[in-house]
Coordinates of C-alpha atoms in Angstrom, one line a residue:
Chain A
D57 CA 0.0 0.0 0.0
T58 CA 1.3 3.4 -0.9
G59 CA -1.0 5.2 1.4
V60 CA -3.6 7.8 0.8
S61 CA -2.2 10.7 -1.2
Q62 CA -3.6 14.3 -1.1
N63 CA -2.7 17.2 -3.4
P64 CA -1.8 19.9 -3.0
R65 CA -0.4 19.9 0.6
H66 CA -1.0 23.6 1.0
K67 CA -3.3 26.1 -0.8
I68 CA -3.5 29.8 -0.2
T69 CA -6.3 31.6 -1.9
K70 CA -8.2 34.9 -1.8
R71 CA -11.7 35.1 -0.5
G72 CA -14.2 34.4 -3.3
Q73 CA -11.9 32.2 -5.3
N74 CA -12.7 28.5 -6.1
V75 CA -10.3 25.8 -5.0
T76 CA -10.1 22.1 -5.8
F77 CA -8.3 19.3 -3.8
R78 CA -7.5 15.8 -5.0
C79 CA -7.4 12.6 -3.0
D80 CA -6.0 9.3 -4.2
P81 CA -7.1 6.5 -1.9
I82 CA -5.3 3.3 -1.2
S83 CA -5.8 1.0 -4.2
E84 CA -8.7 -1.4 -3.9
H85 CA -10.2 0.7 -1.1
N86 CA -13.8 1.3 -2.3
R87 CA -14.8 3.7 0.5
L88 CA -13.5 7.2 0.6
Y89 CA -14.2 9.9 3.2
W90 CA -13.6 13.7 3.4
Y91 CA -13.1 15.4 6.7
R92 CA -12.3 18.9 7.8
Q93 CA -10.1 19.7 10.8
T94 CA -9.6 23.1 12.3
L95 CA -6.9 24.0 14.8
G96 CA -7.4 22.3 18.2
Q97 CA -10.3 20.2 17.0
G98 CA -10.8 16.7 15.9
P99 CA -11.6 15.9 12.3
E100 CA -15.2 16.5 11.3
F101 CA -17.0 14.3 8.8
L102 CA -18.0 15.9 5.6
T103 CA -19.0 13.2 3.1
Y104 CA -18.3 9.7 2.0
F105 CA -18.3 7.6 -1.1
Q106 CA -18.8 3.9 -1.8
N107 CA -17.2 3.4 -5.2
E108 CA -18.5 6.3 -7.3
A109 CA -21.7 6.9 -5.3
Q110 CA -21.8 9.7 -2.7
L111 CA -23.9 8.1 0.0
E112 CA -23.8 10.5 2.9
K113 CA -23.2 14.3 3.4
S114 CA -22.8 16.1 6.6
R115 CA -24.8 19.3 7.3
L116 CA -21.3 20.9 7.4
L117 CA -21.1 20.5 3.6
S118 CA -22.7 23.7 2.4
D119 CA -23.9 24.3 -1.1
R120 CA -20.5 25.8 -1.9
F121 CA -18.9 22.4 -1.4
S122 CA -19.0 19.6 -4.0
A123 CA -17.2 16.3 -4.0
E124 CA -16.9 13.8 -6.8
R125 CA -15.5 10.4 -7.3
P126 CA -16.2 9.8 -11.0
K127 CA -14.6 6.4 -11.6
G128 CA -14.6 5.1 -8.1
S129 CA -10.9 5.8 -7.7
F130 CA -9.6 9.3 -6.9
S131 CA -11.9 12.0 -5.5
T132 CA -12.0 15.8 -5.8
L133 CA -13.4 18.3 -3.3
E134 CA -14.2 21.7 -4.7
I135 CA -15.1 24.8 -2.7
Q136 CA -16.7 27.6 -4.6
R137 CA -16.6 31.3 -3.5
T138 CA -14.2 30.5 -0.6
E139 CA -14.7 32.3 2.7
Q140 CA -12.3 32.9 5.6
G141 CA -14.2 30.4 7.6
D142 CA -13.2 27.7 5.1
S143 CA -9.6 27.9 6.3
A144 CA -8.9 24.4 7.7
M145 CA -7.1 21.2 7.0
Y146 CA -9.0 19.0 4.6
L147 CA -8.4 15.3 5.2
C148 CA -9.2 12.3 3.0
A149 CA -9.4 8.8 4.3
S150 CA -10.2 5.5 2.7
S151 CA -11.2 2.0 3.8
R152 CA -11.8 -1.4 2.4
G153 CA -15.5 -2.2 2.1
G154 CA -16.9 -4.0 5.2
T155 CA -14.1 -2.9 7.5
E156 CA -14.0 0.0 10.0
K157 CA -10.3 0.9 9.7
L158 CA -9.9 4.3 8.1
F159 CA -6.5 5.3 6.7
F160 CA -5.9 9.0 6.4
G161 CA -3.8 11.1 4.1
S162 CA -1.7 14.0 5.2
G163 CA -4.3 16.5 4.2
T164 CA -4.5 19.8 2.3
Q165 CA -4.1 22.9 4.4
L166 CA -6.3 25.7 3.0
S167 CA -5.7 29.3 4.0
V168 CA -8.3 31.8 2.7
L169 CA -7.0 35.4 2.9
Chain B
G144 CA -25.5 10.5 15.7
E145 CA -22.7 9.6 18.1
N146 CA -21.2 12.2 20.5
V147 CA -17.7 11.6 21.7
E148 CA -16.1 13.5 24.6
Q149 CA -12.4 13.3 25.4
H150 CA -10.3 14.3 28.5
P151 CA -7.9 15.7 29.2
S152 CA -7.2 18.2 26.5
T153 CA -3.5 18.4 27.4
L154 CA -1.3 16.0 29.3
S155 CA 2.3 16.3 30.2
V156 CA 4.3 13.3 31.6
Q157 CA 7.9 12.5 32.2
E158 CA 9.6 10.0 30.1
G159 CA 9.0 6.5 31.4
D160 CA 5.7 7.4 33.1
S161 CA 2.3 6.2 32.0
A162 CA -0.3 8.3 30.3
V163 CA -4.1 7.7 30.3
I164 CA -6.6 9.4 28.0
K165 CA -10.3 8.9 28.5
C166 CA -13.3 9.2 26.2
T167 CA -17.1 8.8 26.7
Y168 CA -19.7 8.1 24.0
S169 CA -23.4 8.6 23.8
D170 CA -24.8 5.9 21.6
S171 CA -25.1 2.6 23.4
A172 CA -25.3 0.8 20.0
S173 CA -21.7 1.9 19.1
N174 CA -19.5 -1.1 18.7
Y175 CA -16.1 0.1 17.3
F176 CA -13.7 2.5 19.0
P177 CA -10.4 3.4 17.4
W178 CA -7.6 5.6 18.6
Y179 CA -5.6 7.8 16.3
K180 CA -2.2 9.6 16.8
Q181 CA -1.6 12.8 14.8
E182 CA 1.8 14.4 14.5
L183 CA 2.4 17.9 13.4
G184 CA 1.7 18.4 9.7
K185 CA 0.4 14.8 9.2
G186 CA -2.9 13.1 9.0
P187 CA -4.2 10.9 11.9
Q188 CA -2.7 7.5 12.1
L189 CA -4.6 4.5 13.5
I190 CA -2.7 3.1 16.5
I191 CA -5.2 0.7 18.1
D192 CA -8.8 -0.1 18.1
I193 CA -11.3 -2.1 20.0
R194 CA -14.7 -3.7 19.4
S195 CA -17.5 -3.9 21.9
N196 CA -17.3 -7.6 22.3
V197 CA -13.8 -7.1 23.9
G198 CA -13.0 -5.4 27.2
E199 CA -9.3 -4.8 26.7
K200 CA -6.7 -4.9 23.9
K201 CA -2.9 -4.5 24.1
D202 CA -0.3 -3.8 21.5
Q203 CA 3.2 -3.5 23.1
R204 CA 3.2 -0.3 25.2
I205 CA -0.4 0.7 24.2
A206 CA -3.6 -0.6 25.5
V207 CA -7.3 0.3 25.2
T208 CA -10.0 -0.6 27.7
L209 CA -13.7 -0.4 27.1
N210 CA -16.6 -0.2 29.7
K211 CA -19.8 -0.6 27.7
T212 CA -22.0 -0.2 30.8
A213 CA -20.5 3.2 31.5
K214 CA -20.0 4.0 27.8
H215 CA -16.4 5.0 28.2
F216 CA -13.1 3.8 26.8
S217 CA -9.5 4.7 27.6
L218 CA -6.1 4.7 26.0
H219 CA -3.1 3.7 28.2
I220 CA 0.5 4.3 27.1
T221 CA 3.1 2.8 29.4
E222 CA 6.8 3.6 29.5
T223 CA 6.3 6.8 27.5
Q224 CA 9.0 8.0 25.2
P225 CA 9.5 11.5 23.7
E226 CA 8.4 10.2 20.3
D227 CA 5.0 9.5 21.9
S228 CA 4.4 13.3 22.0
A229 CA 1.5 14.0 19.6
V230 CA -2.2 14.7 19.6
Y231 CA -4.3 11.6 20.3
F232 CA -7.9 11.3 19.2
C233 CA -10.6 8.8 20.2
A234 CA -13.4 8.1 17.9
A235 CA -16.6 6.1 17.4
I236 CA -18.8 5.2 14.4
L237 CA -20.8 8.3 13.5
N238 CA -24.0 6.6 12.6
S239 CA -25.2 3.6 10.7
N240 CA -25.8 5.6 7.5
S241 CA -22.3 6.9 7.1
G242 CA -20.5 3.8 6.1
Y243 CA -18.2 3.6 9.2
A244 CA -17.4 7.3 9.1
L245 CA -16.0 8.2 12.5
N246 CA -16.9 10.9 15.0
F247 CA -13.8 12.2 16.7
G248 CA -13.2 13.6 20.1
K249 CA -11.4 17.0 20.4
G250 CA -8.0 15.5 21.0
T251 CA -5.5 15.2 23.8
S252 CA -2.1 16.9 23.3
L253 CA 0.4 14.6 25.0
L254 CA 3.9 16.0 25.8
V255 CA 6.5 13.5 27.0
T256 CA 9.5 15.3 28.6
P257 CA 12.9 13.7 28.8

């Protein structure tokens, strides 16, 4: 396993701009999760995919957020019209179907100026 | 959904001492409880987990205990070393609709001083 890979590691943007993050899960992991983590807090669940289907969204995922996993492999998370409150670490995790063990990537640190 | 509370928020111990971190959960149906370690600039790393049909699990210097009646579980680290310094998170399954997505506590920042 090469681990969960996230790109970019850091993103600085101006308020109002759109940003997109990418996550490559561990190969053969059919479940993929997005989390958000702010300073001093635990990761907060945003959404999850089983293969290409997005099966659950948190109420934290506003209309400005959209996630896709078009071929059931990598996933993208897009934030439109970024706000300063969007500044956070965005974490991706994956798991093998039927198991509870989640494996996290190193995250994308977003700073909205 | 599940609510997880974690204490203490910070913990400082001397090298060689033991460290204990405690968590409580709200949903009596929860049956899986992992612990993650997060170092600066990295994502959380699974270090140990326990299922509700087991009361205790050990892996070298790390152990987790579970009290289902009281709905709490604890992480025990013995013979602490400076490299154990990190933020530790407990978690529980968020709800049955979220495909094993986890709800995390707020974390415990552990500092092991030489």
